[in-house]
Short mmCIF file of C-alpha atoms in Angstrom, two decimals:
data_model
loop_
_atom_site.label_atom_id
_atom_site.label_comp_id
_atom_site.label_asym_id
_atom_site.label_seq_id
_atom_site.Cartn_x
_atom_site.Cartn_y
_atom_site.Cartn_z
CA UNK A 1 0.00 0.00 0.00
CA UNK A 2 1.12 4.11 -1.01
CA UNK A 3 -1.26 5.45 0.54
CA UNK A 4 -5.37 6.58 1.02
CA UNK A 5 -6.34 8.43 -1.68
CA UNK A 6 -9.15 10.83 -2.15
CA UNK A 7 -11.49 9.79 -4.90
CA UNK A 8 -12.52 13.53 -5.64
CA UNK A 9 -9.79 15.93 -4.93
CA UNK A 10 -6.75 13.44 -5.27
CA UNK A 11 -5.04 14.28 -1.70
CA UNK A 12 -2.91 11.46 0.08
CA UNK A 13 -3.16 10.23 3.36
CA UNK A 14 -1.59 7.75 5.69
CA UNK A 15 -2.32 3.98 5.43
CA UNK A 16 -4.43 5.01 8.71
CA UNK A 17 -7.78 4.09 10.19
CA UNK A 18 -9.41 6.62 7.76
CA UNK A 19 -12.52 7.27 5.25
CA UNK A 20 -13.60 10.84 4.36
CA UNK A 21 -10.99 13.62 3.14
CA UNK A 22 -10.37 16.25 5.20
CA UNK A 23 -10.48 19.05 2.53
CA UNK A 24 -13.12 17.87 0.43
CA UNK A 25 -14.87 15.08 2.14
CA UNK A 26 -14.60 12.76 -1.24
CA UNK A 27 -13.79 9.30 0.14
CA UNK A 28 -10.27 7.62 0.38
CA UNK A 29 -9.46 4.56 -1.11
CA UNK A 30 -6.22 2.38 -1.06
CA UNK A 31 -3.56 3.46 -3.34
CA UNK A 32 -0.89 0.69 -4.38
CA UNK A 33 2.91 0.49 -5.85
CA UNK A 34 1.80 -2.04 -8.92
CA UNK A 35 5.43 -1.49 -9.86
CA UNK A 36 6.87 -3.42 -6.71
CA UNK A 37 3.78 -5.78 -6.60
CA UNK A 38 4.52 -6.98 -10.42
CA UNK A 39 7.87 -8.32 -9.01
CA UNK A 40 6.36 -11.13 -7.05
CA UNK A 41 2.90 -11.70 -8.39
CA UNK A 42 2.47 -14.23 -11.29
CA UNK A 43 -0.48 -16.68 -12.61
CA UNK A 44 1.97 -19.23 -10.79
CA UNK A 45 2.10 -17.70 -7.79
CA UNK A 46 -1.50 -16.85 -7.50
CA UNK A 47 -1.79 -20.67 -8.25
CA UNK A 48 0.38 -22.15 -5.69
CA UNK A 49 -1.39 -20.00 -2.94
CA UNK A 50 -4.16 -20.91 -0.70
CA UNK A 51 -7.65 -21.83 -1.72
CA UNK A 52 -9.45 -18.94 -0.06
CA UNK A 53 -9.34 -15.31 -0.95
CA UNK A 54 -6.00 -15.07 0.27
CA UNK A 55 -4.58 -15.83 -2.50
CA UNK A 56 -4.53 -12.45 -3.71
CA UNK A 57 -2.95 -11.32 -0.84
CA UNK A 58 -0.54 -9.31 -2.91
CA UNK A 59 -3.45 -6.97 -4.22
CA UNK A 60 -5.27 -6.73 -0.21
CA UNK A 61 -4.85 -3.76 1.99
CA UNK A 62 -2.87 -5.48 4.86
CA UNK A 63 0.40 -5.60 5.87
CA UNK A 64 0.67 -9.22 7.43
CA UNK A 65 -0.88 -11.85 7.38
CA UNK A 66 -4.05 -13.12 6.96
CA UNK A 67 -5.32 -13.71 10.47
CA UNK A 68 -9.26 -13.18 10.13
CA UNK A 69 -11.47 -15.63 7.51
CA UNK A 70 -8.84 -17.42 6.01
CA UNK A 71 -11.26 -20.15 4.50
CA UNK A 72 -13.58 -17.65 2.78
CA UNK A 73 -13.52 -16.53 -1.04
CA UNK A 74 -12.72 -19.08 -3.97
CA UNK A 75 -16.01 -19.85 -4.47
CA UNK A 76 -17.46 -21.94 -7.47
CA UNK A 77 -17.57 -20.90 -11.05
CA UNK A 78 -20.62 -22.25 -12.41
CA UNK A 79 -21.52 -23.18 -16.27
CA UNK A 80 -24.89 -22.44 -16.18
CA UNK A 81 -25.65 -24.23 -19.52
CA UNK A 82 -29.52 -24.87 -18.62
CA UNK A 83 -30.29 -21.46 -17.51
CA UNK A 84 -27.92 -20.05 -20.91
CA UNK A 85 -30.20 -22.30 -22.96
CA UNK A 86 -33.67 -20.92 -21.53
CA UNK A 87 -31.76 -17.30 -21.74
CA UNK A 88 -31.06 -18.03 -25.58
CA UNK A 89 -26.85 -17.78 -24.45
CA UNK A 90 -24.19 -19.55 -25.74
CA UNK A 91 -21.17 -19.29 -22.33
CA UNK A 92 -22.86 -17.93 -19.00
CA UNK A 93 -21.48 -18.16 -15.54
CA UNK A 94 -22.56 -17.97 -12.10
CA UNK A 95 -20.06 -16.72 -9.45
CA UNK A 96 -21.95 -18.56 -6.37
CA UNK A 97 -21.06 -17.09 -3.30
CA UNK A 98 -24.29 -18.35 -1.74
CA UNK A 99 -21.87 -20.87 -0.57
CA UNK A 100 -19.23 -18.75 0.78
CA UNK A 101 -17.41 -19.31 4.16
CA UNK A 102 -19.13 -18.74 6.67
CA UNK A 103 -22.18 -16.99 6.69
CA UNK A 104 -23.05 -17.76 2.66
CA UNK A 105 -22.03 -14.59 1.13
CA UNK A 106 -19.85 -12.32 -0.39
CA UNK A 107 -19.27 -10.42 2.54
CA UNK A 108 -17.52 -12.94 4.05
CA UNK A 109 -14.59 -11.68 1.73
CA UNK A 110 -14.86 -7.70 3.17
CA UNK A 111 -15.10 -8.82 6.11
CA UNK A 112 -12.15 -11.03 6.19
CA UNK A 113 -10.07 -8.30 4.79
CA UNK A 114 -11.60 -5.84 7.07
CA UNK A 115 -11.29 -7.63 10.40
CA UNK A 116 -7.71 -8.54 9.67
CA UNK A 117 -6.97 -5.06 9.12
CA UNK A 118 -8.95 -3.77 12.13
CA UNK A 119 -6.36 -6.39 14.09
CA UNK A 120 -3.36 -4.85 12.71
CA UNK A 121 -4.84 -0.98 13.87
CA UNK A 122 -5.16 -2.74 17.27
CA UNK A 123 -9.03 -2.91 17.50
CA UNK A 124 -10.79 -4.81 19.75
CA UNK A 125 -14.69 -4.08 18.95
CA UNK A 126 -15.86 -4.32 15.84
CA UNK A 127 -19.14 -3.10 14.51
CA UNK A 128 -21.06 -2.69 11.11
CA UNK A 129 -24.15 -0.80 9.62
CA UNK A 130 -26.23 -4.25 7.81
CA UNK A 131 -29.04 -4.46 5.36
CA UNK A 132 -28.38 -8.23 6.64
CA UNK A 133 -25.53 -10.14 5.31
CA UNK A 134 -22.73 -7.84 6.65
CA UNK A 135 -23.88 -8.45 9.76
CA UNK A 136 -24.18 -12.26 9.96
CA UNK A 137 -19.84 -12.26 8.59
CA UNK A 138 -18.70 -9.09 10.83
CA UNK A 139 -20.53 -11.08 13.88
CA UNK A 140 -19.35 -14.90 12.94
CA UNK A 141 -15.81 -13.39 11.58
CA UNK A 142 -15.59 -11.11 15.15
CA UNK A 143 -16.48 -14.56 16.87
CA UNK A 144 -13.60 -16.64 15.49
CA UNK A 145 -11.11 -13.43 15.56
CA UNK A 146 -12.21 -13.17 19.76
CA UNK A 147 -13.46 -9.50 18.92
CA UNK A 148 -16.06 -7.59 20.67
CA UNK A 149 -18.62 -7.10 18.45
CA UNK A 150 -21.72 -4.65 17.74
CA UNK A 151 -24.46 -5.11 14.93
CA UNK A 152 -27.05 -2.27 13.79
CA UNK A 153 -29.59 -3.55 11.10
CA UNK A 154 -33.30 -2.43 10.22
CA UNK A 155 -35.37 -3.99 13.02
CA UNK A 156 -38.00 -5.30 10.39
CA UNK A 157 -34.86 -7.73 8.77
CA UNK A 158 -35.82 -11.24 7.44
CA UNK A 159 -35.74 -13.38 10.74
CA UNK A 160 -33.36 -15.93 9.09
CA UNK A 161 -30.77 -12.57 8.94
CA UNK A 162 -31.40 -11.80 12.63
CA UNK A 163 -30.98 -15.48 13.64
CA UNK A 164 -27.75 -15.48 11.90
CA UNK A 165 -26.49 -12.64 14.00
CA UNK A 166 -27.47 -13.97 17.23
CA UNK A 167 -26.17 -17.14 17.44
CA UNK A 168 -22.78 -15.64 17.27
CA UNK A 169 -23.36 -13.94 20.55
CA UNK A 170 -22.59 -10.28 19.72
CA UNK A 171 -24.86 -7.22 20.98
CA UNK A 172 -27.03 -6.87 18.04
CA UNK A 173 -28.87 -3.47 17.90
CA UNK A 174 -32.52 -3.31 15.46
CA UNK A 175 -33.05 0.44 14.73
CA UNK A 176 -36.52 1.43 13.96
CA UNK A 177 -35.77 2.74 10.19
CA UNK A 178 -34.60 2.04 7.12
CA UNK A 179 -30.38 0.86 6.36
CA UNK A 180 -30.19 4.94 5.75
CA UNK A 181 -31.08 5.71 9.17
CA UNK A 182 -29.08 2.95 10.92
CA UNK A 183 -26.05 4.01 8.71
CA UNK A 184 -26.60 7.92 9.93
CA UNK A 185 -26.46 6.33 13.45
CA UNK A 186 -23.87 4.30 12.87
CA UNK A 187 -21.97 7.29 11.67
CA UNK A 188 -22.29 9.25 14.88
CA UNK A 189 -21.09 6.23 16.84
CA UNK A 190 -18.36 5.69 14.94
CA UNK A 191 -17.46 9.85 15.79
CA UNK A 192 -17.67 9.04 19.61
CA UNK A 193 -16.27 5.66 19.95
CA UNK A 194 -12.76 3.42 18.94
CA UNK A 195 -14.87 0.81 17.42
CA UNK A 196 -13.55 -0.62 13.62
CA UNK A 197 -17.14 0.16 12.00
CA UNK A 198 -16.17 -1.94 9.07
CA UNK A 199 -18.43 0.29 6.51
CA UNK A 200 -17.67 3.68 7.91
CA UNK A 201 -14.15 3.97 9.47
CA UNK A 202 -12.48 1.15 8.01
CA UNK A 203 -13.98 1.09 4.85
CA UNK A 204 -10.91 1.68 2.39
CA UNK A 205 -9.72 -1.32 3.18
CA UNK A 206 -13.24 -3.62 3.56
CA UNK A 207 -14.38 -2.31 0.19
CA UNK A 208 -10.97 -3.88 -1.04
CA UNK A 209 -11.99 -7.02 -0.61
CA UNK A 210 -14.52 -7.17 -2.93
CA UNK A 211 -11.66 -7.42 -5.84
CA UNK A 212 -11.24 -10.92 -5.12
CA UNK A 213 -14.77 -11.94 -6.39
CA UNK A 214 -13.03 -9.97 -10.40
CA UNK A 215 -9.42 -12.34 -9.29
CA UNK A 216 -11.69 -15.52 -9.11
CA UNK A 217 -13.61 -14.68 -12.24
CA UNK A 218 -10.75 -14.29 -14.10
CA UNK A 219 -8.57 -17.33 -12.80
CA UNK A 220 -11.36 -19.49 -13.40
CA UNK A 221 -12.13 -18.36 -16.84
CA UNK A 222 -8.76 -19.47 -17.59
CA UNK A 223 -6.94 -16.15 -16.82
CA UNK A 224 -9.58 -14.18 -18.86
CA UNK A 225 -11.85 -11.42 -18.40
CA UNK A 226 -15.49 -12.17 -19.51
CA UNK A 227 -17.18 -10.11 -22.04
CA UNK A 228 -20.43 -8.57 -20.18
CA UNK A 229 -21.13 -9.04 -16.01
CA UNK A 230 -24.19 -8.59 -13.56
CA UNK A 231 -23.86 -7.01 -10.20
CA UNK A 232 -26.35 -6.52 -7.99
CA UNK A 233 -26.35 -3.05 -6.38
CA UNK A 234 -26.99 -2.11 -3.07
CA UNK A 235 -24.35 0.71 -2.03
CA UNK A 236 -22.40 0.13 -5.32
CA UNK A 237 -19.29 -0.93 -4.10
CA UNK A 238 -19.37 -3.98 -5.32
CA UNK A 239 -19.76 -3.17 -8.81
CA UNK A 240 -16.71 -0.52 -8.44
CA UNK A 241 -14.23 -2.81 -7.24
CA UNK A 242 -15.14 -5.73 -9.44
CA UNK A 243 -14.16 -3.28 -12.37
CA UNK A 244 -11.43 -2.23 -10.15
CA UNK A 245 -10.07 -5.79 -9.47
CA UNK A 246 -10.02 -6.83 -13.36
CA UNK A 247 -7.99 -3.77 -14.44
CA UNK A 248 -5.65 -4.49 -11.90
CA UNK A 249 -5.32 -7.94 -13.51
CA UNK A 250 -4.73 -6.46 -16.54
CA UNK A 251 -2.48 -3.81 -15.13
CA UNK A 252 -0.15 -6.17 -14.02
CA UNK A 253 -0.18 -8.86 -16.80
CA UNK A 254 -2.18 -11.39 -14.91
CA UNK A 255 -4.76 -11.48 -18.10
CA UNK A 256 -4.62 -9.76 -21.74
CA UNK A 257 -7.41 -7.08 -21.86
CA UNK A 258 -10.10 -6.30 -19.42
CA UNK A 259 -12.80 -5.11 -22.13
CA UNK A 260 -15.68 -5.91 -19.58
CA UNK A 261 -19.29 -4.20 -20.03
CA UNK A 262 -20.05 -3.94 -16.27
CA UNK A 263 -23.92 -4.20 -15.99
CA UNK A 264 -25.46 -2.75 -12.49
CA UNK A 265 -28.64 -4.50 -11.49
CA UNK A 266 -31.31 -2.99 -8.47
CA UNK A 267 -34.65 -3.66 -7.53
CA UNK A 268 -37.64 -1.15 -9.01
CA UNK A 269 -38.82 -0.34 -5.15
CA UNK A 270 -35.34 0.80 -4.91
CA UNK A 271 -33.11 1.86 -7.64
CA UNK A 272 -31.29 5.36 -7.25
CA UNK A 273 -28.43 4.80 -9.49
CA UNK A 274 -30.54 2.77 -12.35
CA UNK A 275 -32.69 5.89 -12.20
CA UNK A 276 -30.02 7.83 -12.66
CA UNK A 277 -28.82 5.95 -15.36
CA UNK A 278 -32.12 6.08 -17.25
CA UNK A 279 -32.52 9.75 -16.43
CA UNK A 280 -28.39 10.47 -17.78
CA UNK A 281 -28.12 12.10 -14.59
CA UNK A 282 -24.64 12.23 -12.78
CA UNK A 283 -25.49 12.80 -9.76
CA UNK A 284 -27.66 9.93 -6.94
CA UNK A 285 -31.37 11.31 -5.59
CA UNK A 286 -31.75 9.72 -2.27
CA UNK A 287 -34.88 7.26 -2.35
CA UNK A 288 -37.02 5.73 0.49
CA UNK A 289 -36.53 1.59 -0.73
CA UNK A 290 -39.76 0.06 -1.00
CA UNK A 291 -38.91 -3.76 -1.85
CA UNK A 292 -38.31 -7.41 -1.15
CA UNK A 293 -34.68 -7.17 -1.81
CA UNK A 294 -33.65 -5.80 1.47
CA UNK A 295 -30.50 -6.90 1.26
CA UNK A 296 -29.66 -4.02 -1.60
CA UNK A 297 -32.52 -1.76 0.29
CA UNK A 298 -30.09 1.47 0.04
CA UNK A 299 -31.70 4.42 -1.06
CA UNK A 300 -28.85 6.63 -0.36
CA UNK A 301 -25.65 4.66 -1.45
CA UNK A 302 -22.12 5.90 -0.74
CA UNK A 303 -20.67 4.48 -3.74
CA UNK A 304 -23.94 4.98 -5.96
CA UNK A 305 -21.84 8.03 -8.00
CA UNK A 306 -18.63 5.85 -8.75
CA UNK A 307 -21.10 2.58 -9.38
CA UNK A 308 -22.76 4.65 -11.91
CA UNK A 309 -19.77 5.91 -13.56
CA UNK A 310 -18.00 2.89 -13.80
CA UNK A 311 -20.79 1.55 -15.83
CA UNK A 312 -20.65 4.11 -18.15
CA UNK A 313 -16.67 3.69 -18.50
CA UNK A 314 -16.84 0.35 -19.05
CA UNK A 315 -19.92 0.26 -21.50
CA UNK A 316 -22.09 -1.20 -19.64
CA UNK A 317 -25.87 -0.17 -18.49
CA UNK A 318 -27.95 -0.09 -15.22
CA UNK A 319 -31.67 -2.28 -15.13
CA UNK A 320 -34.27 -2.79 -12.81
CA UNK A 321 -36.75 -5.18 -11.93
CA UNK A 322 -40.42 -5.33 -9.93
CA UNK A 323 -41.03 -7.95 -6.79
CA UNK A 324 -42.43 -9.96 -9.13
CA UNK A 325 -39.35 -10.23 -11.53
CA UNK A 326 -37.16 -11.05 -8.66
CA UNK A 327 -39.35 -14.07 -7.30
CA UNK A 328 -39.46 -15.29 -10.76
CA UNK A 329 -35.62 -14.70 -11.09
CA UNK A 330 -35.17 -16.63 -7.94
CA UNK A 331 -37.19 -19.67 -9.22
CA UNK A 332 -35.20 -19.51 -12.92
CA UNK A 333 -32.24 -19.80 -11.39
CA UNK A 334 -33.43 -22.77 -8.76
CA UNK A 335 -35.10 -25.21 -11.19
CA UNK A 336 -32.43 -24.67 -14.17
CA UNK A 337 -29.58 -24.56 -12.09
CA UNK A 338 -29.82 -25.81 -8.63
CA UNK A 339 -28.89 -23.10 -6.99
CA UNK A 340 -31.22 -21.20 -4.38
CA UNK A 341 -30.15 -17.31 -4.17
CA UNK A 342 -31.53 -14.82 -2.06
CA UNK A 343 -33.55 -11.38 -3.19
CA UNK A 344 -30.08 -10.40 -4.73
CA UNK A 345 -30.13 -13.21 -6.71
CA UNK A 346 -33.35 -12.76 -8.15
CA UNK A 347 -32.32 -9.42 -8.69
CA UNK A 348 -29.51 -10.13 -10.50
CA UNK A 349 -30.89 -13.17 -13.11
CA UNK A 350 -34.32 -10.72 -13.49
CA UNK A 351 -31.93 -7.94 -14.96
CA UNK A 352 -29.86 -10.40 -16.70
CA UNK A 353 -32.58 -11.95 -18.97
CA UNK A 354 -33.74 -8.41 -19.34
CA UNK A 355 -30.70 -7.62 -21.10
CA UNK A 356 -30.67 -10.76 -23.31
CA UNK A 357 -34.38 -10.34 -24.56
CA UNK A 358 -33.39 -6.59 -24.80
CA UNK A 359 -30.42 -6.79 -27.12
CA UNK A 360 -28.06 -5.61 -25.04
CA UNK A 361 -26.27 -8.65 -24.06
CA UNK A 362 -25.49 -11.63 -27.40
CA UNK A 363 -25.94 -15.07 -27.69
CA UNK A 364 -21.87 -15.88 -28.47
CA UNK A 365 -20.34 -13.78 -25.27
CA UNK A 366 -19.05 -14.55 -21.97
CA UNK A 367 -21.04 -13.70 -19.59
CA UNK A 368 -20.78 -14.17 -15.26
CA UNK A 369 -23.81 -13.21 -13.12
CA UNK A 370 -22.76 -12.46 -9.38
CA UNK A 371 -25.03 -14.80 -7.28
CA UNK A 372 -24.31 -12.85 -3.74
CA UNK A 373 -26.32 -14.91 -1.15
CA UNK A 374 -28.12 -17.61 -0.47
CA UNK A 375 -31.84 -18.24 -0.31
CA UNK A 376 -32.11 -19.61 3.02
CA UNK A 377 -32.05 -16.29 4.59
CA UNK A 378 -35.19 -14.55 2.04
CA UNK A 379 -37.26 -17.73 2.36
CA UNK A 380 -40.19 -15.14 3.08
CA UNK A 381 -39.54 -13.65 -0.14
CA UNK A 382 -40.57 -17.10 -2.37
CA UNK A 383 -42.61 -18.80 0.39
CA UNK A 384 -46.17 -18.00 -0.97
CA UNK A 385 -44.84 -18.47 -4.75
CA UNK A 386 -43.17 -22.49 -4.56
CA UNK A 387 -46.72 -23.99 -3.80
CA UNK A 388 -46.99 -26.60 -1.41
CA UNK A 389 -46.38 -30.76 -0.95
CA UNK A 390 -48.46 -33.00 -2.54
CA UNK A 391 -50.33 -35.04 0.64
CA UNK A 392 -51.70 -38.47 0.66
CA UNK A 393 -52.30 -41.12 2.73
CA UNK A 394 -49.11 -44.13 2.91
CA UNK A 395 -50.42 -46.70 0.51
CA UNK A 396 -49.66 -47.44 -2.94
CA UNK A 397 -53.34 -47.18 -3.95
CA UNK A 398 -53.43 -43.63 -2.79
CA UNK A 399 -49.74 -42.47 -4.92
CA UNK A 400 -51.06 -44.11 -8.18
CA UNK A 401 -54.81 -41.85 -7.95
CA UNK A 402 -52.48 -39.13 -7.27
CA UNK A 403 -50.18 -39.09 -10.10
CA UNK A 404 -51.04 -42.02 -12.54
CA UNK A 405 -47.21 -42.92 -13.26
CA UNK A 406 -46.37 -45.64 -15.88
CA UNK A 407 -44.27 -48.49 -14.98
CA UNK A 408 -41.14 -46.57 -16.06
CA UNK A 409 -41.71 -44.08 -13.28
CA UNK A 410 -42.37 -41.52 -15.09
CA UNK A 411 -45.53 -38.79 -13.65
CA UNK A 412 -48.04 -38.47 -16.70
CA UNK A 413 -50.17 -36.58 -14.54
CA UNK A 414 -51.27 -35.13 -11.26
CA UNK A 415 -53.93 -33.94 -8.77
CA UNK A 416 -51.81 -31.92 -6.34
CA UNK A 417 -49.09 -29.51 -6.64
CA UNK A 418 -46.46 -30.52 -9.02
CA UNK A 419 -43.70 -28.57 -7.12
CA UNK A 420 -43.15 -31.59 -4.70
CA UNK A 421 -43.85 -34.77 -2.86
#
């Protein structure tokens, strides 16, 4: 690491516990020396190392080593050829981090980076602002790490979220509001107290973390960059440092060109920077979010400006989709593939057959679709849409008036619901 950076007015600062600019109040982000880091990184190197995030370690903002999530990141790479064929694509993807360690997201990879920085500033409570999922890793990361640990969500949070922070055992805090009004909170804490608020003090280096999901895309495309991705957006981090991470690949030789269209994806009920987008505005009007997909529920998002210009930089566009687009994005992706997201996920494979059937993304390229979490924790989201088991009594009598199979086994028809046994 150089330095922090300031994304507006350029000024340097110390690798310190530090967000906001003093002059301007742009936000800071890591600044490295790609020069020395080109010395010892390689394909080979990247290769030999170990099969979690840090692998990359070369390209994370720490200056140790790993001490905090070191089985989280390398997640599957998923050919999705049934849900490609029912798209009408030749090569998709799925990056599935609904099975990341240990909380089945892809915060478990900021928050690995984050915690293990917070250790090396000397922390010893950690804390986070949480639509959900940042607040299941910082609480099961702060449990392994032996951290003191504070949560602040939204108190009406799916109760699968809020389950998954208490079992950890830290002091978990529901605000009556919205993620905007628990981050405004949050913010004043952080002002008062020597807490590592992953999101708010410490966030030049927990954003950083999010690179690793571009690393694993392109080492497991065979040290290539694909031609189109979709990112779900919340505070549009994620989206910036995926772009960020593959030009740093490129940057250093790891792959040939990093020609991505980055493609931001956000619920209708809350979608500041797709409206923005749509409206070729340049600038983020807060919202009030108003939709299933709490987990991207942000209607004033930090990053929202730099999300939004990264997709124009890159080529890409910004699309939305209603409640009812996600639930059906969630099923898609569970009957073709296998894989059960969460609201994110719907959100995600909604916007990405938009941009098929709208022309915007062809049949022949490469394209990855960030799967971010896993279903388990939105089951409230689908539960009234999967239908229910088929019931009957435990005789063989009963199962043949039921579903009239032939002697092969195979259902030619059926009374009840035909999502289950």
């Amino acid at each position: 690491m150089k330095g922090l950076k300031c994304r507006e007015c350029g000024k340097v600062y110390p690798t310190d516990p530090l967000h906001v600019c003093e002059f301007c109040f742009g936000p800071l982000e890591v600044q490295y020396n790609y020069d020395e880091i080109k010395k010892q990184i390689s394909r080979e190197a990247i290769s030999r190392g170990p099969n979690s995030l840090w692998r990359y370690i070369d390209l994370l903002p720490v200056e140790g080593p790993a001490t905090v999530g070191l089985h989280a990141g390398l997640t599957p790479m998923i050919r999705a050829t049934r849900l490609a064929k029912r798209l009408g694509l030749n090569e998709l993807y799925l990056k599935n981090d609904t099975v990341n360690h240990p909380t089945l997201s892809f915060k478990d990879r900021v928050v690995a980076v984050a915690l293990t920085r917070a250790k090396e500033f000397g922390y010893d409570t950690v804390a986070c602002a949480s639509t959900g999922n940042l607040a299941n890793s910082v609480a099961a990361h702060a449990a392994q790490a032996g951290l003191n640990c504070y949560v602040f969500i939204p108190s009406d949070l799916e109760s699968a979220k809020i389950l998954g922070n208490l079992i950890y055992k830290p002091t978990v805090v529901a605000v009556e509001g919205n993620y905007d009004d628990v981050n405004r909170l949050c913010s004043e804490i952080a002002a008062e107290y020597n807490w590592a608020f992953v999101n708010i003090n410490i966030r030049p280096y927990y954003a950083e973390g999010s690179k690793t999901l571009a690393y694993e895309t392109a080492e497991q495309l065979g040290w290539r960059a694909p031609d189109q991705v979709v990112v779900p957006v919340a505070s549009g981090s994620l989206l910036t440092k995926i772009w960020k991470g593959l030009k740093e690949f490129e940057t250093l030789g790891i792959i040939d060109s990093a020609k991505t269209r980055i493609n931001g994806a956000q619920a209708e009920g809350c979608s500041p920077v797709a409206t923005a987008f749509r409206e070729k505005r340049d600038f983020i009007k807060p919202v009030k979010p108003m939709t299933i997909a709490k987990s991207l529920a942000i209607g004033n998002p930090a990053d929202g400006y730099y999300a939004l210009k990264t997709t124009k930089e890159s080529g890409g566009v910004f699309e939305t989709v209603t409640d009812a687009e996600i639930i059906e994005g969630i099923q898609l992706l569970a009957e073709t593939e296998g894989v059960f997201a969460e609201t994110a996920g719907g959100v995600t494979v909604g916007v990405l057959k938009k941009l098929v059937q709208g022309g915007r993304i062809k049949p022949k390229e490469v394209v990855v679709a960030y799967i971010t979490g896993n279903g388990l924790k939105t089951q409230e989201a689908v539960m009234d849409a999967v239908g229910s088991p088929v019931r009957l009594e435990p005789s063989l009598a009963a199962f043949e008036e039921a579903f009239k199979p032939n002697k092969t086994g195979t259902a030619l028809s059926g009374k009840g619901s035909s999502h289950g046994v």
